[in-house]
Structure formats: structure tokens, C-alpha cells
Tab-separated table of C-alpha atoms and ligand atoms in Angstrom:
chain	number	residue	atom	x	y	z
A	1	MET	CA	-28.132	2.910	-6.777
A	2	SER	CA	-29.804	6.118	-6.668
A	3	THR	CA	-27.432	8.835	-8.202
A	4	HIS	CA	-28.066	11.581	-5.431
A	5	ASN	CA	-25.072	10.661	-3.193
A	6	LEU	CA	-21.939	11.614	-5.637
A	7	ILE	CA	-18.633	11.723	-4.244
A	8	CYS	CA	-15.943	13.474	-6.109
A	9	ALA	CA	-12.303	13.211	-5.775
A	10	LEU	CA	-9.123	15.413	-7.412
A	11	ASP	CA	-5.677	14.174	-6.660
A	12	ILE	CA	-3.176	16.665	-7.511
A	13	GLY	CA	0.303	15.092	-8.116
A	14	THR	CA	3.441	15.895	-9.409
A	15	THR	CA	3.153	14.445	-12.839
A	16	LYS	CA	-0.633	14.221	-13.101
A	17	ILE	CA	-3.912	15.100	-12.112
A	18	ALA	CA	-6.689	12.355	-11.102
A	19	PHE	CA	-10.499	13.182	-10.970
A	20	ALA	CA	-12.763	10.555	-9.916
A	21	ILE	CA	-16.678	10.430	-9.592
A	22	ALA	CA	-18.358	7.924	-7.949
A	23	ASN	CA	-22.038	7.074	-6.707
A	24	SER	CA	-22.327	5.804	-3.313
A	25	SER	CA	-24.884	4.144	-0.906
A	26	SER	CA	-24.949	2.660	2.558
A	27	LYS	CA	-23.166	-0.505	0.817
A	28	GLY	CA	-20.342	1.195	-0.837
A	29	ILE	CA	-19.242	3.172	-3.583
A	30	GLU	CA	-18.925	2.655	-7.212
A	31	VAL	CA	-16.442	4.462	-9.330
A	32	LEU	CA	-18.156	5.700	-12.414
A	33	GLY	CA	-16.186	8.268	-14.309
A	34	LEU	CA	-12.217	8.677	-13.895
A	35	GLY	CA	-10.176	11.437	-15.737
A	36	ARG	CA	-6.203	11.790	-15.823
A	37	ALA	CA	-4.213	14.992	-17.470
A	38	SER	CA	-0.244	15.192	-17.483
A	39	HIS	CA	1.069	18.655	-16.338
A	40	PHE	CA	4.029	20.677	-15.332
A	41	GLY	CA	2.417	22.609	-12.711
A	42	VAL	CA	3.484	20.919	-9.230
A	43	ARG	CA	6.891	20.508	-8.043
A	44	HIS	CA	7.597	17.912	-5.432
A	45	GLY	CA	3.760	17.970	-4.491
A	46	VAL	CA	3.420	21.757	-4.226
A	47	VAL	CA	1.557	23.520	-6.796
A	48	VAL	CA	4.156	26.063	-8.385
A	49	ASN	CA	1.939	26.988	-11.565
A	50	ILE	CA	-1.618	27.706	-10.661
A	51	GLU	CA	-2.946	28.138	-14.313
A	52	ALA	CA	-1.300	25.041	-15.566
A	53	VAL	CA	-2.711	22.793	-12.617
A	54	ALA	CA	-6.206	24.511	-13.288
A	55	GLU	CA	-5.973	23.715	-16.815
A	56	ALA	CA	-5.229	19.757	-16.381
A	57	ILE	CA	-8.058	19.859	-13.597
A	58	GLN	CA	-10.513	20.952	-15.844
A	59	LYS	CA	-9.102	18.438	-18.636
A	60	ALA	CA	-9.266	15.516	-16.177
A	61	ARG	CA	-12.950	16.716	-14.977
A	62	GLU	CA	-14.305	17.121	-18.461
A	63	GLU	CA	-13.026	13.133	-18.837
A	64	ALA	CA	-14.394	11.941	-15.751
A	65	GLU	CA	-17.775	13.700	-16.334
A	66	LEU	CA	-18.114	12.720	-19.778
A	67	MET	CA	-17.512	9.033	-18.777
A	68	SER	CA	-19.676	9.217	-16.050
A	69	GLY	CA	-22.737	11.397	-17.621
A	70	LEU	CA	-22.370	13.015	-14.274
A	71	ARG	CA	-21.664	16.399	-13.397
A	72	ALA	CA	-18.963	17.098	-10.338
A	73	GLU	CA	-19.456	20.237	-7.706
A	74	LYS	CA	-18.148	19.313	-4.434
A	75	ILE	CA	-14.549	17.278	-4.637
A	76	TRP	CA	-12.213	15.909	-2.108
A	77	VAL	CA	-8.840	17.150	-2.626
A	78	SER	CA	-5.435	15.574	-1.685
A	79	VAL	CA	-2.757	18.070	0.027
A	80	GLY	CA	0.981	16.469	0.079
A	81	GLY	CA	4.656	17.746	-0.296
A	82	ASN	CA	7.484	18.338	2.521
A	83	HIS	CA	5.541	21.350	3.790
A	84	ILE	CA	3.435	18.865	5.992
A	85	GLN	CA	4.419	18.349	9.546
A	86	SER	CA	2.778	16.083	12.158
A	87	PHE	CA	3.040	15.977	15.830
A	88	ASP	CA	1.401	14.458	18.874
A	89	SER	CA	-0.848	16.402	21.116
A	90	HIS	CA	-3.158	15.553	24.311
A	91	GLY	CA	-6.585	16.640	26.127
A	92	MET	CA	-8.341	16.530	29.142
A	93	VAL	CA	-12.124	16.796	30.007
A	94	ALA	CA	-14.470	16.166	32.692
A	95	VAL	CA	-17.342	13.678	31.331
A	96	LYS	CA	-20.651	15.390	31.946
A	97	GLY	CA	-22.998	12.750	32.352
A	98	ARG	CA	-22.302	9.162	34.097
A	99	GLU	CA	-21.372	8.000	30.674
A	100	VAL	CA	-19.081	9.164	27.575
A	101	ASN	CA	-20.769	10.157	24.614
A	102	GLY	CA	-20.341	11.887	21.414
A	103	ASP	CA	-20.280	15.348	22.721
A	104	ASP	CA	-17.708	14.237	25.466
A	105	ILE	CA	-15.248	12.927	22.807
A	106	ALA	CA	-15.577	15.982	20.320
A	107	ARG	CA	-14.713	18.201	23.497
A	108	VAL	CA	-11.521	16.083	24.663
A	109	ILE	CA	-10.553	16.074	20.781
A	110	GLU	CA	-11.169	20.000	20.817
A	111	ALA	CA	-9.046	20.036	24.089
A	112	ALA	CA	-6.187	18.477	22.476
A	113	LYS	CA	-6.426	20.839	19.328
A	114	ALA	CA	-5.529	23.583	21.705
A	115	VAL	CA	-1.924	23.862	21.203
A	116	VAL	CA	0.095	26.790	20.042
A	117	ILE	CA	0.097	26.385	16.173
A	118	PRO	CA	1.997	29.080	14.295
A	119	SER	CA	-0.181	31.533	11.749
A	120	ASP	CA	1.316	30.286	8.968
A	121	ARG	CA	0.222	26.776	9.523
A	122	GLN	CA	-2.964	25.126	8.984
A	123	VAL	CA	-4.579	21.955	10.648
A	124	LEU	CA	-5.491	19.279	8.043
A	125	HIS	CA	-6.153	16.697	10.565
A	126	VAL	CA	-6.475	15.810	14.287
A	127	LEU	CA	-6.351	12.098	14.377
A	128	PRO	CA	-7.199	10.362	17.764
A	129	LYS	CA	-4.619	7.557	18.746
A	130	ASP	CA	-6.265	6.368	22.014
A	131	PHE	CA	-8.179	7.507	24.977
A	132	LYS	CA	-7.736	7.172	28.674
A	133	LEU	CA	-10.784	6.983	31.084
A	134	ASP	CA	-9.913	7.505	34.630
A	135	GLY	CA	-6.495	6.790	34.308
A	136	GLN	CA	-7.289	3.485	32.248
A	137	GLU	CA	-5.296	3.357	29.305
A	138	GLY	CA	-5.716	1.998	25.488
A	139	ILE	CA	-9.060	2.586	24.922
A	140	ALA	CA	-10.136	2.743	21.458
A	141	ASP	CA	-14.013	4.067	21.713
A	142	PRO	CA	-15.081	5.189	25.223
A	143	THR	CA	-18.404	5.854	24.122
A	144	GLY	CA	-20.772	4.458	26.810
A	145	MET	CA	-18.304	4.015	29.344
A	146	THR	CA	-18.499	4.979	32.891
A	147	GLY	CA	-15.910	7.445	34.358
A	148	VAL	CA	-15.158	11.231	35.312
A	149	ARG	CA	-11.969	11.979	33.391
A	150	LEU	CA	-11.536	11.475	30.132
A	151	GLU	CA	-8.501	12.056	28.413
A	152	ALA	CA	-7.317	11.737	24.428
A	153	ALA	CA	-3.953	11.211	22.908
A	154	VAL	CA	-4.190	12.779	19.165
A	155	HIS	CA	-1.934	12.980	16.068
A	156	ILE	CA	-1.982	16.376	14.640
A	157	ILE	CA	-1.247	17.127	10.692
A	158	THR	CA	-0.833	20.787	9.477
A	159	GLY	CA	0.472	22.213	6.338
A	160	ASN	CA	1.806	25.572	5.195
A	161	GLN	CA	-0.971	27.955	4.798
A	162	ALA	CA	0.370	29.707	1.826
A	163	ILE	CA	0.740	26.332	0.180
A	164	ILE	CA	-2.660	24.923	0.798
A	165	GLN	CA	-4.140	28.155	-0.622
A	166	ASN	CA	-2.786	27.671	-3.718
A	167	VAL	CA	-4.092	24.063	-3.957
A	168	ILE	CA	-7.716	25.866	-3.229
A	169	LYS	CA	-7.070	28.548	-5.934
A	170	SER	CA	-6.272	25.851	-8.476
A	171	VAL	CA	-9.244	23.994	-7.481
A	172	GLU	CA	-11.843	27.060	-7.058
A	173	ARG	CA	-10.462	28.322	-10.697
A	174	SER	CA	-12.325	25.026	-12.208
A	175	ASN	CA	-15.466	26.307	-10.229
A	176	LEU	CA	-15.396	23.317	-8.078
A	177	GLN	CA	-16.326	23.406	-4.386
A	178	ILE	CA	-13.922	21.729	-1.785
A	179	ALA	CA	-15.839	19.084	0.263
A	180	GLY	CA	-12.262	18.680	2.307
A	181	LEU	CA	-8.684	18.476	2.216
A	182	VAL	CA	-6.977	15.107	2.794
A	183	LEU	CA	-3.060	14.149	3.566
A	184	THR	CA	-2.215	12.530	0.119
A	185	GLN	CA	-0.567	9.425	1.973
A	186	LEU	CA	-3.595	9.233	4.541
A	187	ALA	CA	-6.049	8.816	1.196
A	188	SER	CA	-3.656	6.671	-0.401
A	189	ALA	CA	-3.266	4.356	2.861
A	190	THR	CA	-7.077	4.575	2.940
A	191	ALA	CA	-7.093	2.621	-0.538
A	192	VAL	CA	-4.581	0.188	0.189
A	193	LEU	CA	-4.674	-0.784	3.507
A	194	SER	CA	-6.801	-3.602	5.544
A	195	ALA	CA	-8.222	-3.014	9.060
A	196	ASP	CA	-5.705	-5.878	9.964
A	197	GLU	CA	-2.595	-4.134	8.673
A	198	LYS	CA	-3.353	-1.015	10.414
A	199	ASN	CA	-3.769	-2.770	13.533
A	200	LEU	CA	-0.683	-4.790	13.549
A	201	GLY	CA	1.323	-2.002	12.128
A	202	VAL	CA	2.272	-0.916	9.021
A	203	SER	CA	4.184	2.164	6.904
A	204	VAL	CA	2.617	3.055	3.854
A	205	VAL	CA	4.674	4.526	1.297
A	206	ASP	CA	3.169	6.761	-2.103
A	207	ILE	CA	6.072	6.518	-4.545
A	208	GLY	CA	4.803	9.218	-6.884
A	209	GLY	CA	6.354	11.282	-9.437
A	210	GLY	CA	8.030	13.996	-6.992
A	211	THR	CA	7.969	12.534	-3.435
A	212	CYS	CA	7.823	9.604	-1.253
A	213	ASP	CA	4.678	10.438	0.945
A	214	MET	CA	5.323	8.265	4.087
A	215	ILE	CA	2.479	7.145	7.165
A	216	THR	CA	2.678	4.937	9.709
A	217	PHE	CA	0.097	3.133	11.714
A	218	LEU	CA	0.156	1.320	15.053
A	219	ARG	CA	-2.900	-0.246	16.609
A	220	ASN	CA	-5.308	1.000	14.255
A	221	SER	CA	-3.956	4.616	14.610
A	222	VAL	CA	-1.602	7.022	12.635
A	223	TYR	CA	1.598	7.716	14.519
A	224	HIS	CA	4.011	9.263	12.004
A	225	THR	CA	3.973	11.162	8.504
A	226	ASN	CA	6.797	11.900	6.315
A	227	CYS	CA	7.609	13.315	2.874
A	228	ILE	CA	10.901	12.589	1.555
A	229	ALA	CA	11.525	14.694	-1.783
A	230	VAL	CA	12.687	11.807	-4.160
A	231	GLY	CA	10.187	10.270	-6.594
A	232	GLY	CA	9.880	8.300	-9.858
A	233	LEU	CA	11.131	12.032	-12.073
A	234	ASN	CA	14.534	11.035	-10.278
A	235	PHE	CA	14.544	7.757	-11.530
A	236	SER	CA	13.774	8.913	-15.033
A	237	ASN	CA	16.563	11.694	-14.929
A	238	ASP	CA	19.142	9.412	-13.645
A	239	VAL	CA	18.253	7.296	-16.767
A	240	ALA	CA	18.421	10.311	-19.151
A	241	LEU	CA	21.926	11.018	-17.805
A	242	GLY	CA	23.446	7.594	-17.576
A	243	LEU	CA	22.365	6.682	-20.981
A	244	ARG	CA	22.490	9.918	-22.537
A	245	THR	CA	18.851	9.952	-23.767
A	246	THR	CA	16.096	12.315	-23.712
A	247	GLN	CA	13.728	12.747	-21.003
A	248	THR	CA	10.788	11.489	-22.717
A	249	ASN	CA	12.354	8.381	-24.102
A	250	ALA	CA	13.987	7.765	-20.380
A	251	GLU	CA	10.542	7.726	-18.759
A	252	GLU	CA	9.472	5.531	-21.840
A	253	ILE	CA	12.166	2.783	-21.342
A	254	LYS	CA	12.267	2.965	-17.428
A	255	LYS	CA	8.305	1.632	-17.603
A	256	LYS	CA	8.975	-0.554	-20.589
A	257	PHE	CA	12.201	-2.260	-19.849
A	258	GLY	CA	13.434	-1.254	-16.363
A	259	ALA	CA	13.947	-3.026	-13.033
A	260	ALA	CA	15.063	-2.382	-9.742
A	261	LEU	CA	17.681	-5.408	-9.631
A	262	ALA	CA	20.024	-5.422	-12.670
A	263	ASP	CA	20.517	-9.353	-12.528
A	264	ILE	CA	16.474	-9.908	-12.610
A	265	GLY	CA	15.715	-13.139	-14.995
A	266	GLY	CA	17.955	-13.106	-17.801
A	267	LEU	CA	18.025	-9.479	-18.655
A	268	ASN	CA	21.781	-9.280	-19.223
A	269	ASP	CA	21.601	-10.781	-22.473
A	270	GLU	CA	18.945	-8.482	-23.788
A	271	SER	CA	19.485	-5.181	-25.759
A	272	ILE	CA	17.296	-1.839	-26.005
A	273	GLU	CA	17.159	0.693	-28.798
A	274	VAL	CA	17.885	4.330	-26.855
A	275	GLU	CA	17.071	7.417	-28.323
A	276	SER	CA	20.047	9.900	-28.752
A	277	VAL	CA	19.934	13.325	-27.557
A	278	GLY	CA	20.497	16.466	-30.254
A	279	GLY	CA	18.987	14.237	-33.059
A	280	ARG	CA	21.728	11.558	-33.464
A	281	THR	CA	21.170	8.266	-34.362
A	282	PRO	CA	19.252	5.671	-31.714
A	283	ARG	CA	21.565	3.515	-30.146
A	284	SER	CA	21.633	-0.104	-29.228
A	285	VAL	CA	21.969	-0.596	-24.932
A	286	ALA	CA	22.211	-3.444	-22.973
A	287	ARG	CA	18.980	-3.459	-21.085
A	288	SER	CA	21.092	-4.575	-17.809
A	289	SER	CA	22.718	-1.167	-18.109
A	290	LEU	CA	19.024	0.378	-18.024
A	291	CYS	CA	18.327	-1.570	-14.704
A	292	ARG	CA	21.903	-0.945	-13.060
A	293	VAL	CA	21.029	2.623	-12.906
A	294	LEU	CA	17.531	1.963	-11.895
A	295	GLU	CA	19.232	-0.101	-8.903
A	296	ALA	CA	21.264	2.393	-7.474
A	297	ARG	CA	18.636	4.617	-7.126
A	298	SER	CA	16.029	2.005	-5.981
A	299	ASP	CA	18.554	1.241	-3.367
A	300	GLU	CA	19.106	4.604	-2.320
A	301	THR	CA	15.463	5.374	-2.018
A	302	LEU	CA	14.645	2.243	-0.174
A	303	ARG	CA	17.280	3.027	2.474
A	304	LEU	CA	16.118	6.416	2.746
A	305	ILE	CA	12.611	5.073	3.766
A	306	LYS	CA	14.264	2.537	5.751
A	307	LYS	CA	16.450	5.192	7.818
A	308	GLU	CA	13.009	7.174	8.395
A	309	ILE	CA	11.616	3.917	9.780
A	310	GLU	CA	14.762	3.254	12.135
A	311	ASP	CA	14.743	7.030	13.428
A	312	ARG	CA	11.346	6.854	14.439
A	313	GLY	CA	11.784	3.651	16.495
A	314	PHE	CA	9.469	1.592	14.505
A	315	VAL	CA	11.687	-1.329	13.819
A	316	GLY	CA	10.305	-4.429	15.513
A	317	LYS	CA	6.522	-2.688	15.808
A	318	LEU	CA	5.475	-3.075	12.105
A	319	GLY	CA	3.696	-6.749	12.205
A	320	SER	CA	2.655	-6.318	8.534
A	321	GLY	CA	5.613	-4.502	7.355
A	322	VAL	CA	5.849	-1.753	4.539
A	323	VAL	CA	3.156	-1.141	1.842
A	324	LEU	CA	4.577	0.294	-1.384
A	325	THR	CA	2.344	2.142	-3.719
A	326	GLY	CA	2.004	5.408	-6.108
A	327	GLY	CA	2.977	4.707	-9.896
A	328	GLY	CA	6.866	4.355	-8.478
A	329	ALA	CA	5.618	0.975	-6.830
A	330	GLU	CA	5.195	-0.239	-10.498
A	331	LEU	CA	8.803	-0.552	-11.165
A	332	ARG	CA	9.670	-4.130	-11.549
A	333	GLY	CA	11.472	-5.822	-8.659
A	334	LEU	CA	11.429	-2.799	-6.465
A	335	VAL	CA	9.094	-5.014	-3.904
A	336	GLU	CA	11.584	-7.785	-4.101
A	337	MET	CA	14.373	-5.366	-3.059
A	338	GLY	CA	12.219	-3.813	-0.555
A	339	ASP	CA	11.933	-6.967	1.132
A	340	PHE	CA	15.732	-7.254	1.202
A	341	VAL	CA	16.657	-3.716	2.284
A	342	PHE	CA	13.570	-3.429	5.053
A	343	ASP	CA	14.036	-7.280	6.143
A	344	MET	CA	10.475	-7.169	6.637
A	345	PRO	CA	7.728	-8.217	4.785
A	346	VAL	CA	6.711	-5.812	1.753
A	347	ARG	CA	4.193	-5.920	-0.715
A	348	LYS	CA	2.685	-3.448	-3.134
A	349	GLY	CA	-0.354	-1.973	-2.627
A	350	LEU	CA	-3.100	-1.338	-5.127
A	351	PRO	CA	-6.724	0.412	-4.396
A	352	THR	CA	-9.192	-2.110	-3.599
A	353	ARG	CA	-12.790	-1.596	-1.686
A	354	VAL	CA	-14.718	0.124	-4.533
A	355	GLY	CA	-16.911	-1.455	-7.274
A	356	GLY	CA	-17.912	0.282	-10.735
A	357	LEU	CA	-14.721	0.831	-12.492
A	358	ALA	CA	-12.736	-1.317	-10.158
A	359	ASP	CA	-10.358	-2.624	-12.849
A	360	VAL	CA	-9.526	0.647	-14.219
A	361	VAL	CA	-8.844	2.421	-10.778
A	362	SER	CA	-6.774	-0.700	-9.586
A	363	ALA	CA	-3.267	0.713	-10.399
A	364	ALA	CA	-0.932	1.916	-7.851
A	365	ASP	CA	-1.032	5.364	-9.157
A	366	PHE	CA	-4.599	5.424	-8.511
A	367	SER	CA	-4.457	4.837	-4.615
A	368	THR	CA	-4.420	8.697	-3.514
A	369	VAL	CA	-7.590	9.351	-5.904
A	370	VAL	CA	-9.672	6.179	-4.676
A	371	GLY	CA	-8.593	6.726	-1.204
A	372	LEU	CA	-10.009	10.370	-1.513
A	373	LEU	CA	-13.277	8.746	-2.387
A	374	LEU	CA	-13.392	6.288	0.550
A	375	PHE	CA	-12.425	8.896	2.967
A	376	GLY	CA	-15.375	11.268	1.499
A	377	PHE	CA	-17.477	8.336	1.631
A	378	GLU	CA	-16.558	7.884	5.500
A	379	GLN	CA	-17.386	11.310	6.413
A	380	GLU	CA	-20.758	11.310	4.390
A	381	LYS	CA	-21.784	7.893	5.397
A	382	PRO	CA	-24.379	9.118	8.312
A	383	ARG	CA	-25.849	11.496	5.853
A	384	ILE	CA	-26.326	9.109	3.213
A	385	ILE	CA	-27.880	6.575	5.552
A	386	ALA	CA	-30.239	8.881	7.183
A	387	ARG	CA	-31.557	9.553	3.323
A	388	GLU	CA	-31.704	6.161	2.515
A	389	GLN	CA	-34.028	5.641	5.813
A	390	ASP	CA	-35.940	8.661	5.042
A	391	PRO	CA	-36.061	9.495	1.641
A	392	GLY	CA	-38.102	12.501	1.749
A	393	LEU	CA	-35.255	13.904	4.008
A	394	SER	CA	-33.469	15.810	1.340
A	395	VAL	CA	-36.525	17.084	-0.377
A	396	ARG	CA	-38.161	18.599	2.842
A	397	MET	CA	-34.564	20.202	3.715
A	398	GLY	CA	-34.785	21.627	-0.105
A	399	GLU	CA	-38.153	23.068	0.866
A	400	PHE	CA	-36.934	24.470	4.299
A	401	GLY	CA	-33.964	25.851	2.920
A	402	ARG	CA	-36.230	27.606	0.246
A	403	LYS	CA	-38.511	29.002	2.729
A	404	LEU	CA	-35.452	30.195	4.998
A	405	LYS	CA	-34.195	32.231	1.879
A	406	ASP	CA	-37.836	33.588	1.193
A	407	PHE	CA	-38.043	34.357	4.727
A	408	ILE	CA	-34.481	36.406	4.740
A	409	ALA	CA	-35.063	38.057	1.360
A	410	ARG	CA	-38.589	39.417	2.983
A	411	THR	CA	-36.549	40.667	6.091
A	412	ILE	CA	-33.772	42.592	4.813
B	1	ATP	N1	5.866	0.714	-14.715
B	1	ATP	C1	6.542	1.563	-14.050
B	1	ATP	N2	7.990	1.343	-13.516
B	1	ATP	C2	8.584	2.492	-13.493
B	1	ATP	N3	7.707	3.733	-12.794
B	1	ATP	C3	6.864	3.968	-13.217
B	1	ATP	C4	5.768	2.898	-13.461
B	1	ATP	N4	4.686	3.298	-13.850
B	1	ATP	C5	4.721	4.668	-13.445
B	1	ATP	N5	6.084	4.923	-13.160
B	1	ATP	C6	6.331	6.009	-12.351
B	1	ATP	O1	5.400	6.675	-11.564
B	1	ATP	C7	5.597	8.169	-10.773
B	1	ATP	C8	4.101	8.758	-11.383
B	1	ATP	O2	3.432	8.287	-10.147
B	1	ATP	P1	2.290	8.833	-9.523
B	1	ATP	O3	1.372	8.901	-10.830
B	1	ATP	O4	1.402	7.881	-8.330
B	1	ATP	O5	2.623	10.380	-9.240
B	1	ATP	P2	2.360	11.638	-8.603
B	1	ATP	O6	0.845	11.412	-7.803
B	1	ATP	O7	1.869	12.420	-9.881
B	1	ATP	O8	3.316	12.633	-7.873
B	1	ATP	P3	3.452	12.785	-6.054
B	1	ATP	O9	2.674	11.831	-5.713
B	1	ATP	O10	4.835	12.532	-6.157
B	1	ATP	O11	3.130	14.128	-6.464
B	1	ATP	C9	6.567	8.674	-12.578
B	1	ATP	O12	7.762	9.184	-12.098
B	1	ATP	C10	6.469	7.503	-13.247
B	1	ATP	O13	7.514	7.274	-14.346
B	2	MG	MG1	0.805	10.894	-5.907
């Protein structure tokens, strides 16, 4: 692979920043560098301390650059949190020629975008659901079809402008250029879902530190997004309160000994050492006590997700069930509990479809950053293919740019 097609990604999560650098070709992407840094600059997916986030971005970036030996410039960035809203819209245009072409599709999507959006909101994505040509419904791609009247149903995703501006500011402080902003759960779903799952119907839930970000696909299209302001930090807080220990120790024992089901394989007999607060001597606690605390929170969280699926009328429509990803999905027994609560097939989603450091990024808490790489790759693919087919193109474009600059400099 040549090293001219870098794709870089930055996931700004509640508990950590993840930064990835990949090289790409028409065949796919190869992750070459990965960095992560913890921070306290985000609450429930929203930046609340630009300085702290910028510092963590810089740290994660340096790690990824050192590992890859490459320099990141343009990056794809995640945006999430419960300021995100999404809704359906509809557009209609007359087909210009005899057959529908790319220009007609772009115009009908533009027409669907023409809805009144409050001035404090910013459009993140306009995702086509399906097209209708002269009344014929359910067309996935009308390119080349004959017709007169083209209609499009789209799903529009917006976010709060001020909150998005704070994400942009945090990134720009690190002298990075933003290639695009991508909804967190859309990125995660891109990394963990197969085409079949999207087609059959599936809900992906990214259980992060501060939020559960949901996205639902039916017939290959996004039908719904939602954010529940509960995440792994709530699980750890419950452990800290329930077992009277520090936040740090609660986080540690949750990951090491925790499970979503208290009666999971013989845990009742085991005991674990728990730090006490205020420098008191550590205590020995039954592992099942830890798991009972986690069981209550797991059950409540999964039921909130189930309610959302029910309220939106998706029961019976999700042929591929539910996919849990994000660091929170690593809790032992959570997938098994999900099977029972949702009464649907549930699996854990790990990022796939990348080469290079595939083993390193194959963890549920890297779904978003890997998905950002894949999303960026899909957008940049036509340019990458064009460059591969005509390697002189970028050199000539560079020369053209230089001549244009000289011309402008001479004329002003
Ligand atoms: N093995 C594990 N068992 C239980 N919880 C885990 C495990 N590994 C990670 N977690 C939890 O996952 C959470 C972090 O997940 P992740 O890195 O996906 O979140 P984030 O992207 O920082 O936050 P968010 O997506 O909510 O903004 C933490 O709360 C952590 O405790
Ligand atoms: Mg996350």
C-alpha cells in the first residue's frame, strides 16, 4: 500500500479519547497507529472542558503518530450525546433527462433537506431511506431507472450548534483539520454490523462511559437514533456506593471481577478484596455482592433500551436483534442478560473489516474510532480509486494549485 491515502479518526468519548491513523487503498484500510488518553473534559458525551479535551487529544495523537511514524492532519471526528435529534423528511423533484442520474438524486436529497431547522441546530447527516419513482415505492437506488417524478424519504440527524462548536474548538486547538463530523453511534454501527444485519433490521447500542447511544437500521437504512444518559460510570458509581469503596477501586473491581448476573458460574463462593474509603483497612467482600449491585444496574439499563425499542414500534421488526458495543458491553454476562430481557438475539459487537493493527483495535471500546475510519474511507474512496488509476493526478492537481496561487498572487 502506498502511504498517500491517510485516513485519521478521533473519538471524543466521556472517559477516553481514541485517535487512529490508517492507510487506505481501493482494497480497504490498514490501521497503523492508535492512541488513547483518559480525561475528565466530557460529561455524558458532551464537551464541558475544552482545555482538558484538547490536552487529551494531543496525548492520544502523539501516541498514534509515534506508533505509525506518520503525521495526522485531517481527521474524522465523532459527535454524540443527548443533544442529538433525528427525524424523517421527504423531498420530490422532476427527473431532468429520461433516466435518473446522480444529479437527480443529489437534487431530491437537497429538496428533502429543505425543512425548517431551528437556528441553534446543525445538520450532521441526511441519510436516504428509500426512493419512489412515479409512485413505485421501495427503490434503494434509482440510478439508471426511467421515470418522471422522483421522491426521496430521508432521515435527518441534527445536533446542538453550541455543543458541536465546542467539539470543533477542542480539535482545532490541536492544529488538526476536521474532515467531517460523524454521529457516534453511526460510526460504531459502521464498524460492527454486517450488511445482512442492517438489511434484516438491527439496533446497535454503544454502551460507553457516560451514555448508551442507540441506532436502528431497517432495510439497510437508519430509522432511528437515541441517547440514554446512562453508561459505565453509573455502574462504577453504584459499586462505589454499594461496597463503600473509592471510584478508582470500584472501576477496577467492576472490570476484573464484575458480572451482570450474580449467579453466573460459581461466583457465590468467591471473595474479593475491596479498598475502604478514608484510608481504612481493606475488606473482604463476597464477589456475588459486587455482581448483585451490577445486576440491578444492568437490568435497569437494558430495560430502558428495551422500552425505547418498544416505544418506537420496532418489536418484531429487528430480524438481527440487538448488538451491544462500547466498553460497557464488555461486562461479563451482559449479552446473556440482554437475550433474556429483549427476548431477541443479542451479540457483542467488535470492530471488524480493517487490517493492520486489527487485533489491537478489536475491542468494543474502539468501535467508534474504527467506524470513523471506515466512514471516512467510504467518503474518500472515489478519490482514492481515481488516484490509483491515474497516479499522476495528485501531482498534476498540486501543480495546478501552485499555478492558481501564483496567478492570484499576481493579480491582486
Ligand atoms: N470489562 C469491562 N467490564 C465492565 N465495564 C467495562 C469493561 N471494560 C470497560 N468497561 C466500561 O466501559 C466504559 C468505557 O467505555 P467507552 O470507552 O466505550 O466509553 P467512552 O467512549 O469513553 O464514553 P461515551 O461513549 O459514553 O462517551 C467505562 O465505564 C468502563 O468502566
Ligand atoms: Mg464512546
